[in-house]
PDB file of C-alpha atoms in Angstrom:
ATOM      1  CA  MET A   1       0.078   0.050  -0.063  1.00 84.00           C
ATOM      2  CA  THR A   2       2.916   2.376   0.812  1.00 87.00           C
ATOM      3  CA  GLY A   3       4.373   1.842  -2.639  1.00 87.00           C
ATOM      4  CA  LEU A   4       0.972   2.414  -4.268  1.00 89.00           C
ATOM      5  CA  TRP A   5       0.686   5.790  -2.659  1.00 91.00           C
ATOM      6  CA  TYR A   6       4.326   6.757  -3.338  1.00 93.00           C
ATOM      7  CA  ALA A   7       3.670   6.097  -7.028  1.00 94.00           C
ATOM      8  CA  LEU A   8       0.298   7.980  -6.891  1.00 92.00           C
ATOM      9  CA  LEU A   9       2.084  10.994  -5.218  1.00 94.00           C
ATOM     10  CA  GLY A  10       4.657  11.005  -8.069  1.00 94.00           C
ATOM     11  CA  LEU A  11       1.954  10.866 -10.747  1.00 94.00           C
ATOM     12  CA  LEU A  12       0.006  13.630  -9.158  1.00 94.00           C
ATOM     13  CA  PHE A  13       2.963  15.991  -9.017  1.00 96.00           C
ATOM     14  CA  ALA A  14       3.953  14.893 -12.616  1.00 96.00           C
ATOM     15  CA  ALA A  15       0.366  15.768 -13.772  1.00 94.00           C
ATOM     16  CA  TYR A  16       0.728  19.187 -12.071  1.00 96.00           C
ATOM     17  CA  PHE A  17       3.990  19.963 -13.686  1.00 97.00           C
ATOM     18  CA  GLY A  18       2.671  18.894 -17.180  1.00 96.00           C
ATOM     19  CA  LEU A  19      -0.553  20.784 -16.914  1.00 94.00           C
ATOM     20  CA  ALA A  20       0.265  23.895 -14.913  1.00 95.00           C
ATOM     21  CA  GLY A  21       3.677  23.916 -16.727  1.00 95.00           C
ATOM     22  CA  LEU A  22       1.440  25.021 -19.702  1.00 95.00           C
ATOM     23  CA  ASP A  23       0.130  27.965 -17.761  1.00 94.00           C
ATOM     24  CA  TYR A  24       3.555  29.073 -16.669  1.00 97.00           C
ATOM     25  CA  GLY A  25       5.159  28.623 -20.004  1.00 96.00           C
ATOM     26  CA  VAL A  26       2.513  30.607 -21.893  1.00 96.00           C
ATOM     27  CA  GLY A  27       2.493  33.239 -19.013  1.00 95.00           C
ATOM     28  CA  MET A  28       6.284  33.893 -19.528  1.00 96.00           C
ATOM     29  CA  LEU A  29       5.985  33.977 -23.344  1.00 96.00           C
ATOM     30  CA  ALA A  30       2.693  35.983 -23.879  1.00 92.00           C
ATOM     31  CA  ARG A  31       4.101  39.345 -23.297  1.00 91.00           C
ATOM     32  CA  HIS A  32       6.989  38.748 -25.757  1.00 92.00           C
ATOM     33  CA  LEU A  33       5.177  36.697 -28.460  1.00 92.00           C
ATOM     34  CA  GLY A  34       2.139  38.914 -28.576  1.00 88.00           C
ATOM     35  CA  ARG A  35       2.950  42.070 -30.748  1.00 86.00           C
ATOM     36  CA  ASP A  36      -0.305  43.946 -29.682  1.00 86.00           C
ATOM     37  CA  GLU A  37      -3.017  43.645 -27.039  1.00 86.00           C
ATOM     38  CA  ARG A  38      -5.054  41.384 -29.139  1.00 87.00           C
ATOM     39  CA  GLU A  39      -2.343  38.905 -29.765  1.00 88.00           C
ATOM     40  CA  LYS A  40      -1.370  38.834 -25.982  1.00 90.00           C
ATOM     41  CA  ARG A  41      -4.982  38.104 -24.976  1.00 89.00           C
ATOM     42  CA  LEU A  42      -5.068  35.394 -27.587  1.00 89.00           C
ATOM     43  CA  ALA A  43      -1.975  33.819 -26.166  1.00 91.00           C
ATOM     44  CA  LEU A  44      -3.386  33.785 -22.715  1.00 91.00           C
ATOM     45  CA  ALA A  45      -6.624  32.566 -24.000  1.00 88.00           C
ATOM     46  CA  THR A  46      -5.014  29.285 -25.205  1.00 88.00           C
ATOM     47  CA  VAL A  47      -4.730  28.225 -21.513  1.00 88.00           C
ATOM     48  CA  GLY A  48      -7.792  30.144 -20.238  1.00 81.00           C
ATOM     49  CA  PRO A  49     -10.290  27.180 -20.184  1.00 82.00           C
ATOM     50  CA  PHE A  50      -7.808  25.039 -18.277  1.00 83.00           C
ATOM     51  CA  PHE A  51      -6.145  27.547 -16.086  1.00 82.00           C
ATOM     52  CA  LEU A  52      -7.589  26.952 -12.573  1.00 80.00           C
ATOM     53  CA  GLY A  53      -8.244  23.282 -13.396  1.00 81.00           C
ATOM     54  CA  ASN A  54      -4.553  22.634 -13.944  1.00 86.00           C
ATOM     55  CA  GLU A  55      -3.929  23.837 -10.295  1.00 87.00           C
ATOM     56  CA  VAL A  56      -6.334  21.243  -8.881  1.00 87.00           C
ATOM     57  CA  TRP A  57      -3.497  18.573  -9.424  1.00 90.00           C
ATOM     58  CA  LEU A  58      -1.280  20.508  -7.005  1.00 92.00           C
ATOM     59  CA  VAL A  59      -4.051  20.494  -4.296  1.00 90.00           C
ATOM     60  CA  ALA A  60      -4.540  16.711  -4.927  1.00 90.00           C
ATOM     61  CA  ALA A  61      -0.710  16.089  -4.560  1.00 92.00           C
ATOM     62  CA  ILE A  62      -0.303  18.119  -1.452  1.00 91.00           C
ATOM     63  CA  GLY A  63      -3.351  16.412   0.040  1.00 90.00           C
ATOM     64  CA  ALA A  64      -1.904  13.096  -0.824  1.00 90.00           C
ATOM     65  CA  MET A  65       1.472  13.990   0.830  1.00 90.00           C
ATOM     66  CA  PHE A  66      -0.145  15.279   3.939  1.00 88.00           C
ATOM     67  CA  GLY A  67      -2.454  12.284   4.249  1.00 89.00           C
ATOM     68  CA  ALA A  68      -0.181   9.389   3.175  1.00 89.00           C
ATOM     69  CA  PHE A  69       3.280  10.758   4.130  1.00 89.00           C
ATOM     70  CA  PRO A  70       3.014  13.126   7.024  1.00 86.00           C
ATOM     71  CA  LEU A  71       6.675  12.817   8.066  1.00 86.00           C
ATOM     72  CA  MET A  72       7.854  13.620   4.621  1.00 84.00           C
ATOM     73  CA  GLU A  73       5.849  16.900   4.698  1.00 76.00           C
ATOM     74  CA  GLY A  74       7.328  17.776   8.084  1.00 75.00           C
ATOM     75  CA  GLU A  75      10.807  16.791   7.336  1.00 75.00           C
ATOM     76  CA  PHE A  76      11.055  18.636   3.870  1.00 75.00           C
ATOM     77  CA  LEU A  77       8.489  21.442   3.884  1.00 74.00           C
ATOM     78  CA  GLY A  78       9.133  22.484   7.509  1.00 72.00           C
ATOM     79  CA  SER A  79      12.911  23.031   7.106  1.00 73.00           C
ATOM     80  CA  ARG A  80      12.633  25.322   4.005  1.00 82.00           C
ATOM     81  CA  PRO A  81      10.047  27.978   4.748  1.00 84.00           C
ATOM     82  CA  VAL A  82      11.900  30.576   2.684  1.00 88.00           C
ATOM     83  CA  LEU A  83      11.912  28.707  -0.523  1.00 90.00           C
ATOM     84  CA  PHE A  84       8.198  27.814  -0.219  1.00 90.00           C
ATOM     85  CA  ALA A  85       7.214  31.345   0.863  1.00 92.00           C
ATOM     86  CA  VAL A  86       8.931  32.790  -2.312  1.00 93.00           C
ATOM     87  CA  LEU A  87       7.371  30.092  -4.442  1.00 95.00           C
ATOM     88  CA  LEU A  88       3.853  30.697  -3.157  1.00 94.00           C
ATOM     89  CA  CYS A  89       4.308  34.472  -3.684  1.00 96.00           C
ATOM     90  CA  GLY A  90       5.133  33.930  -7.219  1.00 96.00           C
ATOM     91  CA  LEU A  91       2.197  31.480  -7.670  1.00 95.00           C
ATOM     92  CA  VAL A  92      -0.281  33.859  -6.057  1.00 95.00           C
ATOM     93  CA  ALA A  93       0.903  36.891  -7.998  1.00 96.00           C
ATOM     94  CA  PHE A  94       0.874  34.989 -11.324  1.00 95.00           C
ATOM     95  CA  THR A  95      -2.701  33.641 -10.704  1.00 92.00           C
ATOM     96  CA  ALA A  96      -4.067  36.867  -9.607  1.00 92.00           C
ATOM     97  CA  ALA A  97      -2.523  38.899 -12.422  1.00 92.00           C
ATOM     98  CA  VAL A  98      -3.893  36.595 -15.047  1.00 90.00           C
ATOM     99  CA  GLN A  99      -7.466  37.015 -13.767  1.00 87.00           C
ATOM    100  CA  LEU A 100      -7.223  40.751 -13.038  1.00 87.00           C
ATOM    101  CA  ARG A 101      -5.312  41.686 -16.158  1.00 84.00           C
ATOM    102  CA  SER A 102      -8.206  43.061 -18.279  1.00 77.00           C
ATOM    103  CA  ARG A 103      -9.904  44.708 -15.271  1.00 78.00           C
ATOM    104  CA  GLY A 104      -7.098  47.182 -14.544  1.00 68.00           C
ATOM    105  CA  LYS A 105      -6.036  50.263 -16.320  1.00 75.00           C
ATOM    106  CA  ASN A 106      -2.302  49.523 -16.575  1.00 82.00           C
ATOM    107  CA  VAL A 107      -2.437  46.174 -18.608  1.00 84.00           C
ATOM    108  CA  GLY A 108       1.438  46.442 -19.076  1.00 85.00           C
ATOM    109  CA  ALA A 109       2.060  46.148 -15.417  1.00 90.00           C
ATOM    110  CA  PHE A 110      -0.195  43.114 -15.122  1.00 92.00           C
ATOM    111  CA  ASP A 111       1.784  41.495 -18.108  1.00 92.00           C
ATOM    112  CA  ALA A 112       4.985  42.020 -16.232  1.00 94.00           C
ATOM    113  CA  VAL A 113       3.542  40.520 -13.132  1.00 96.00           C
ATOM    114  CA  ILE A 114       2.330  37.510 -15.055  1.00 95.00           C
ATOM    115  CA  ALA A 115       5.668  36.891 -16.614  1.00 96.00           C
ATOM    116  CA  LEU A 116       7.677  37.469 -13.390  1.00 97.00           C
ATOM    117  CA  GLY A 117       5.177  35.417 -11.315  1.00 97.00           C
ATOM    118  CA  ALA A 118       5.363  32.558 -13.658  1.00 97.00           C
ATOM    119  CA  LEU A 119       9.118  32.671 -13.799  1.00 98.00           C
ATOM    120  CA  VAL A 120       9.374  32.860  -9.982  1.00 97.00           C
ATOM    121  CA  THR A 121       7.018  29.936  -9.594  1.00 97.00           C
ATOM    122  CA  VAL A 122       8.677  27.629 -12.099  1.00 98.00           C
ATOM    123  CA  ILE A 123      12.236  28.464 -10.716  1.00 97.00           C
ATOM    124  CA  GLY A 124      10.871  27.815  -7.285  1.00 96.00           C
ATOM    125  CA  TRP A 125       9.605  24.395  -8.235  1.00 96.00           C
ATOM    126  CA  GLY A 126      12.858  23.569  -9.934  1.00 96.00           C
ATOM    127  CA  ALA A 127      14.635  24.550  -6.776  1.00 94.00           C
ATOM    128  CA  VAL A 128      12.365  22.252  -4.795  1.00 93.00           C
ATOM    129  CA  LEU A 129      13.345  19.309  -7.196  1.00 94.00           C
ATOM    130  CA  GLY A 130      17.018  20.213  -6.507  1.00 92.00           C
ATOM    131  CA  GLU A 131      16.484  20.295  -2.848  1.00 90.00           C
ATOM    132  CA  VAL A 132      14.730  16.934  -3.092  1.00 89.00           C
ATOM    133  CA  LEU A 133      17.624  15.456  -4.960  1.00 89.00           C
ATOM    134  CA  GLN A 134      20.608  16.815  -2.811  1.00 86.00           C
ATOM    135  CA  ASP A 135      18.580  16.964   0.495  1.00 76.00           C
ATOM    136  CA  ASP A 136      21.293  18.886   2.602  1.00 69.00           C
ATOM    137  CA  GLY A 137      18.607  20.357   4.747  1.00 63.00           C
ATOM    138  CA  GLY A 138      19.907  23.916   4.407  1.00 62.00           C
ATOM    139  CA  LEU A 139      19.024  26.995   2.363  1.00 65.00           C
ATOM    140  CA  PRO A 140      18.795  26.579  -1.415  1.00 74.00           C
ATOM    141  CA  ASN A 141      22.327  26.783  -2.989  1.00 84.00           C
ATOM    142  CA  TRP A 142      23.616  27.064  -6.460  1.00 89.00           C
ATOM    143  CA  PHE A 143      22.653  23.461  -7.504  1.00 92.00           C
ATOM    144  CA  SER A 144      18.973  24.214  -6.528  1.00 92.00           C
ATOM    145  CA  LEU A 145      19.086  27.418  -8.459  1.00 94.00           C
ATOM    146  CA  LEU A 146      20.508  25.569 -11.501  1.00 95.00           C
ATOM    147  CA  CYS A 147      17.745  22.974 -11.321  1.00 96.00           C
ATOM    148  CA  GLY A 148      15.256  26.016 -11.114  1.00 96.00           C
ATOM    149  CA  LEU A 149      16.709  27.610 -14.280  1.00 97.00           C
ATOM    150  CA  VAL A 150      16.660  24.432 -16.169  1.00 98.00           C
ATOM    151  CA  LEU A 151      13.003  23.791 -15.251  1.00 98.00           C
ATOM    152  CA  ALA A 152      12.189  27.421 -16.374  1.00 98.00           C
ATOM    153  CA  VAL A 153      13.727  26.628 -19.878  1.00 98.00           C
ATOM    154  CA  LEU A 154      11.636  23.360 -19.974  1.00 98.00           C
ATOM    155  CA  ALA A 155       8.572  25.305 -19.082  1.00 98.00           C
ATOM    156  CA  LEU A 156       9.352  27.773 -21.900  1.00 97.00           C
ATOM    157  CA  LEU A 157       9.563  25.017 -24.205  1.00 97.00           C
ATOM    158  CA  HIS A 158       6.390  23.546 -22.969  1.00 97.00           C
ATOM    159  CA  GLY A 159       4.516  26.802 -23.299  1.00 96.00           C
ATOM    160  CA  ALA A 160       6.014  27.435 -26.770  1.00 96.00           C
ATOM    161  CA  ALA A 161       4.916  23.906 -28.002  1.00 96.00           C
ATOM    162  CA  PHE A 162       1.428  24.562 -26.716  1.00 95.00           C
ATOM    163  CA  LEU A 163       1.269  27.888 -28.494  1.00 94.00           C
ATOM    164  CA  ALA A 164       2.582  26.246 -31.706  1.00 93.00           C
ATOM    165  CA  TRP A 165      -0.190  23.720 -31.411  1.00 93.00           C
ATOM    166  CA  ARG A 166      -3.210  25.780 -30.243  1.00 89.00           C
ATOM    167  CA  GLY A 167      -2.271  29.410 -31.041  1.00 88.00           C
ATOM    168  CA  THR A 168      -3.125  31.620 -34.026  1.00 87.00           C
ATOM    169  CA  PRO A 169      -0.840  31.368 -37.160  1.00 88.00           C
ATOM    170  CA  GLU A 170       1.143  34.369 -36.179  1.00 90.00           C
ATOM    171  CA  LEU A 171       1.685  32.916 -32.541  1.00 92.00           C
ATOM    172  CA  LYS A 172       2.374  29.516 -33.957  1.00 92.00           C
ATOM    173  CA  ALA A 173       5.199  30.896 -36.154  1.00 92.00           C
ATOM    174  CA  ARG A 174       6.914  32.815 -33.294  1.00 94.00           C
ATOM    175  CA  ALA A 175       6.467  29.885 -30.951  1.00 94.00           C
ATOM    176  CA  LYS A 176       8.177  27.566 -33.149  1.00 94.00           C
ATOM    177  CA  GLY A 177      11.145  29.987 -33.142  1.00 94.00           C
ATOM    178  CA  VAL A 178      11.151  29.696 -29.371  1.00 94.00           C
ATOM    179  CA  LEU A 179      11.289  25.973 -29.652  1.00 95.00           C
ATOM    180  CA  SER A 180      14.233  25.947 -32.017  1.00 93.00           C
ATOM    181  CA  ALA A 181      16.097  28.474 -29.943  1.00 94.00           C
ATOM    182  CA  GLY A 182      15.473  26.882 -26.603  1.00 95.00           C
ATOM    183  CA  THR A 183      16.456  23.303 -27.506  1.00 96.00           C
ATOM    184  CA  LEU A 184      20.210  23.637 -27.028  1.00 97.00           C
ATOM    185  CA  PRO A 185      19.982  25.524 -23.701  1.00 97.00           C
ATOM    186  CA  ALA A 186      17.634  22.932 -22.383  1.00 97.00           C
ATOM    187  CA  LEU A 187      19.882  20.053 -23.447  1.00 97.00           C
ATOM    188  CA  ILE A 188      22.951  21.727 -21.790  1.00 97.00           C
ATOM    189  CA  GLY A 189      20.996  22.372 -18.714  1.00 97.00           C
ATOM    190  CA  VAL A 190      19.723  18.808 -18.403  1.00 97.00           C
ATOM    191  CA  ALA A 191      23.338  17.535 -18.906  1.00 96.00           C
ATOM    192  CA  LEU A 192      24.695  20.039 -16.294  1.00 95.00           C
ATOM    193  CA  VAL A 193      22.165  18.979 -13.656  1.00 95.00           C
ATOM    194  CA  THR A 194      22.845  15.309 -14.370  1.00 94.00           C
ATOM    195  CA  VAL A 195      26.527  15.447 -14.249  1.00 93.00           C
ATOM    196  CA  THR A 196      26.648  17.746 -11.193  1.00 91.00           C
ATOM    197  CA  GLY A 197      24.034  15.429  -9.426  1.00 88.00           C
ATOM    198  CA  ILE A 198      26.106  12.341 -10.251  1.00 88.00           C
ATOM    199  CA  PHE A 199      29.351  13.784  -8.824  1.00 86.00           C
ATOM    200  CA  THR A 200      28.213  16.021  -5.999  1.00 81.00           C
ATOM    201  CA  VAL A 201      24.948  14.474  -4.707  1.00 83.00           C
ATOM    202  CA  ASP A 202      24.576  11.082  -2.983  1.00 80.00           C
ATOM    203  CA  VAL A 203      21.923   9.615  -5.008  1.00 83.00           C
ATOM    204  CA  ALA A 204      20.773   6.080  -3.995  1.00 82.00           C
ATOM    205  CA  GLN A 205      20.074   4.975  -7.683  1.00 88.00           C
ATOM    206  CA  PRO A 206      22.425   6.912 -10.051  1.00 89.00           C
ATOM    207  CA  ILE A 207      21.589   4.785 -12.942  1.00 94.00           C
ATOM    208  CA  VAL A 208      18.015   5.952 -12.695  1.00 94.00           C
ATOM    209  CA  LEU A 209      19.329   9.496 -12.850  1.00 93.00           C
ATOM    210  CA  ILE A 210      21.420   8.967 -15.921  1.00 94.00           C
ATOM    211  CA  ALA A 211      18.806   6.958 -17.775  1.00 96.00           C
ATOM    212  CA  GLY A 212      16.134   9.404 -16.998  1.00 96.00           C
ATOM    213  CA  ALA A 213      18.346  12.264 -18.246  1.00 96.00           C
ATOM    214  CA  VAL A 214      18.881  10.520 -21.526  1.00 97.00           C
ATOM    215  CA  VAL A 215      15.071  10.201 -21.887  1.00 98.00           C
ATOM    216  CA  ILE A 216      14.463  13.775 -20.952  1.00 98.00           C
ATOM    217  CA  ALA A 217      17.055  14.901 -23.551  1.00 97.00           C
ATOM    218  CA  GLY A 218      15.404  12.879 -26.150  1.00 97.00           C
ATOM    219  CA  ALA A 219      11.992  14.542 -25.195  1.00 97.00           C
ATOM    220  CA  VAL A 220      13.622  17.976 -25.616  1.00 97.00           C
ATOM    221  CA  LEU A 221      14.841  17.021 -29.033  1.00 96.00           C
ATOM    222  CA  LEU A 222      11.414  15.822 -30.022  1.00 96.00           C
ATOM    223  CA  ALA A 223       9.938  19.070 -28.838  1.00 95.00           C
ATOM    224  CA  GLY A 224      12.417  21.272 -30.585  1.00 92.00           C
ATOM    225  CA  ARG A 225      13.000  19.429 -33.829  1.00 91.00           C
ATOM    226  CA  SER A 226       9.578  17.847 -34.664  1.00 89.00           C
ATOM    227  CA  SER A 227       7.693  19.496 -37.465  1.00 85.00           C
ATOM    228  CA  ARG A 228       4.394  18.405 -36.117  1.00 91.00           C
ATOM    229  CA  ALA A 229       2.968  20.478 -33.234  1.00 90.00           C
ATOM    230  CA  GLY A 230       1.341  17.640 -31.639  1.00 90.00           C
ATOM    231  CA  LEU A 231       4.466  15.585 -31.317  1.00 95.00           C
ATOM    232  CA  ALA A 232       6.420  18.631 -30.188  1.00 96.00           C
ATOM    233  CA  LEU A 233       3.759  19.080 -27.355  1.00 96.00           C
ATOM    234  CA  THR A 234       4.111  15.498 -26.454  1.00 96.00           C
ATOM    235  CA  GLY A 235       7.944  15.877 -26.145  1.00 97.00           C
ATOM    236  CA  SER A 236       7.730  19.046 -24.059  1.00 97.00           C
ATOM    237  CA  ALA A 237       5.162  17.477 -21.780  1.00 97.00           C
ATOM    238  CA  ALA A 238       7.482  14.442 -21.246  1.00 97.00           C
ATOM    239  CA  ALA A 239      10.448  16.755 -20.606  1.00 98.00           C
ATOM    240  CA  ILE A 240       8.812  18.803 -17.857  1.00 98.00           C
ATOM    241  CA  THR A 241       7.052  15.782 -16.153  1.00 97.00           C
ATOM    242  CA  LEU A 242       9.797  13.244 -16.169  1.00 97.00           C
ATOM    243  CA  PRO A 243      12.171  15.053 -13.696  1.00 97.00           C
ATOM    244  CA  VAL A 244       9.501  14.586 -10.922  1.00 96.00           C
ATOM    245  CA  LEU A 245       9.328  10.893 -11.602  1.00 96.00           C
ATOM    246  CA  VAL A 246      13.086  10.333 -12.158  1.00 96.00           C
ATOM    247  CA  ILE A 247      14.181  12.249  -8.949  1.00 94.00           C
ATOM    248  CA  GLY A 248      11.547  10.262  -6.951  1.00 92.00           C
ATOM    249  CA  LEU A 249      12.792   6.925  -8.291  1.00 94.00           C
ATOM    250  CA  ALA A 250      16.540   7.917  -7.873  1.00 92.00           C
ATOM    251  CA  LYS A 251      16.030   8.696  -4.221  1.00 89.00           C
ATOM    252  CA  LEU A 252      14.531   5.285  -3.389  1.00 89.00           C
ATOM    253  CA  PRO A 253      14.227   3.942  -0.806  1.00 89.00           C
ATOM    254  CA  TYR A 254      14.811   7.391   0.747  1.00 86.00           C
ATOM    255  CA  VAL A 255      12.609  10.513   0.683  1.00 84.00           C
ATOM    256  CA  ALA A 256      14.276  12.956   2.999  1.00 77.00           C
ATOM    257  CA  GLY A 257      17.603  12.552   4.624  1.00 73.00           C
ATOM    258  CA  HIS A 258      17.706   9.022   6.119  1.00 79.00           C
ATOM    259  CA  LEU A 259      13.980   8.793   6.254  1.00 83.00           C
ATOM    260  CA  THR A 260      12.695   6.023   4.105  1.00 87.00           C
ATOM    261  CA  VAL A 261       9.385   5.759   2.211  1.00 89.00           C
ATOM    262  CA  ALA A 262       8.045   3.294   4.617  1.00 88.00           C
ATOM    263  CA  GLN A 263       9.145   5.344   7.620  1.00 89.00           C
ATOM    264  CA  ALA A 264       7.607   8.586   6.238  1.00 86.00           C
ATOM    265  CA  ALA A 265       4.253   6.786   5.524  1.00 86.00           C
ATOM    266  CA  THR A 266       1.271   6.773   7.845  1.00 87.00           C
ATOM    267  CA  GLY A 267      -0.084   3.402   9.183  1.00 85.00           C
ATOM    268  CA  GLU A 268      -1.476   0.703   7.049  1.00 85.00           C
ATOM    269  CA  ASP A 269      -5.003   1.186   8.387  1.00 84.00           C
ATOM    270  CA  ALA A 270      -4.887   4.873   7.551  1.00 86.00           C
ATOM    271  CA  LEU A 271      -3.538   4.180   4.126  1.00 88.00           C
ATOM    272  CA  THR A 272      -6.423   1.760   3.546  1.00 88.00           C
ATOM    273  CA  LEU A 273      -8.950   4.471   4.489  1.00 87.00           C
ATOM    274  CA  LEU A 274      -7.250   6.901   2.304  1.00 88.00           C
ATOM    275  CA  THR A 275      -7.369   4.413  -0.589  1.00 89.00           C
ATOM    276  CA  ILE A 276     -11.129   3.887  -0.165  1.00 88.00           C
ATOM    277  CA  ALA A 277     -11.553   7.709  -0.124  1.00 84.00           C
ATOM    278  CA  ALA A 278      -9.369   8.402  -3.082  1.00 83.00           C
ATOM    279  CA  ALA A 279     -10.538   5.642  -5.278  1.00 84.00           C
ATOM    280  CA  PRO A 280     -13.534   7.506  -6.651  1.00 86.00           C
ATOM    281  CA  MET A 281     -11.763  10.866  -6.599  1.00 83.00           C
ATOM    282  CA  VAL A 282      -9.032  10.199  -8.928  1.00 82.00           C
ATOM    283  CA  PRO A 283     -11.430   9.019 -11.860  1.00 86.00           C
ATOM    284  CA  VAL A 284     -13.468  12.054 -11.181  1.00 85.00           C
ATOM    285  CA  LEU A 285     -10.403  14.280 -11.666  1.00 82.00           C
ATOM    286  CA  LEU A 286      -9.352  12.523 -14.842  1.00 86.00           C
ATOM    287  CA  ALA A 287     -12.927  12.841 -16.158  1.00 88.00           C
ATOM    288  CA  PHE A 288     -13.138  16.563 -15.321  1.00 84.00           C
ATOM    289  CA  GLN A 289      -9.883  17.175 -17.062  1.00 84.00           C
ATOM    290  CA  ALA A 290     -10.909  15.053 -20.032  1.00 87.00           C
ATOM    291  CA  VAL A 291     -14.277  16.860 -20.492  1.00 87.00           C
ATOM    292  CA  THR A 292     -12.710  20.280 -20.134  1.00 83.00           C
ATOM    293  CA  TRP A 293     -10.287  19.589 -22.911  1.00 83.00           C
ATOM    294  CA  TRP A 294     -12.816  18.035 -25.076  1.00 85.00           C
ATOM    295  CA  LEU A 295     -15.292  21.046 -24.725  1.00 80.00           C
ATOM    296  CA  TRP A 296     -12.447  23.497 -25.447  1.00 78.00           C
ATOM    297  CA  ARG A 297     -10.650  21.435 -28.172  1.00 73.00           C
ATOM    298  CA  ARG A 298     -11.024  24.238 -30.654  1.00 70.00           C
ATOM    299  CA  ARG A 299      -8.980  27.398 -30.527  1.00 62.00           C
ATOM    300  CA  ALA A 300     -10.212  29.755 -27.750  1.00 58.00           C
ATOM    301  CA  THR A 301     -11.010  33.387 -28.226  1.00 59.00           C
ATOM    302  CA  PRO A 302     -10.190  35.978 -25.608  1.00 56.00           C
ATOM    303  CA  LEU A 303     -12.225  35.483 -22.394  1.00 56.00           C
ATOM    304  CA  PHE A 304     -11.668  37.961 -19.594  1.00 51.00           C
ATOM    305  CA  TYR A 305      -7.794  38.194 -19.912  1.00 57.00           C
TER     306      TYR A 305
END
């Protein structure tokens, strides 16, 4: 049961990175790819129908962590308040600015907050992954920042791939340029994180880290070099979700310090109750996401952005 919940936790966080990564990637790009107000609104409208729904996966993942692995939450989250405070500030600023953008007089200021908030959020999550991998228990260091910057590049690729798939013809052309330009920096970043992680971090399963990096690099190449927008989006989605799963597997059997997965988990009886409660909820989340994407499968027009 513990292994099942550990796998579910990884999948929930991966779903959040893959879906909310679209929001952050488009948020960072909209201001620069949109040449006028109409194009900026059209760029934001591509993620509009899914915007808040994508954040549901974060709520589900944190709920699963608190319920199934309370010691993991206390060991990791409690020792890094500054990192999570900055991350949450970026997330709140980004979410609020997107929804308030068209209601204020200074649209340019909101565009800046959207881009900066998305950047801070995604760098923050990358730093979290770096902290999970190295787990030194201190303040974020240069390795955490490197992981944050690499995740930001992957999010930019993901947002560009989404705009190339769902945007207007003008946005598609510019987004493809971002994909081409961002491929090499992403590959270099993945290589740097992997090599640094192998030689400076005590990883329980280094072969998983190496194999995962190779797959992520292949996904980046697919995103940047594919002439088909759907394949490019598939590649960018794999590139931004796989780091969560790779790091989680590379750490096994540990999750924080010398705390193992089994030690971090709650009791078997509690896990059984959680399983009974979660069994109907996960299909509902999946169905909600599928219906939303189906209803808004055509290109969106500006909503309230």
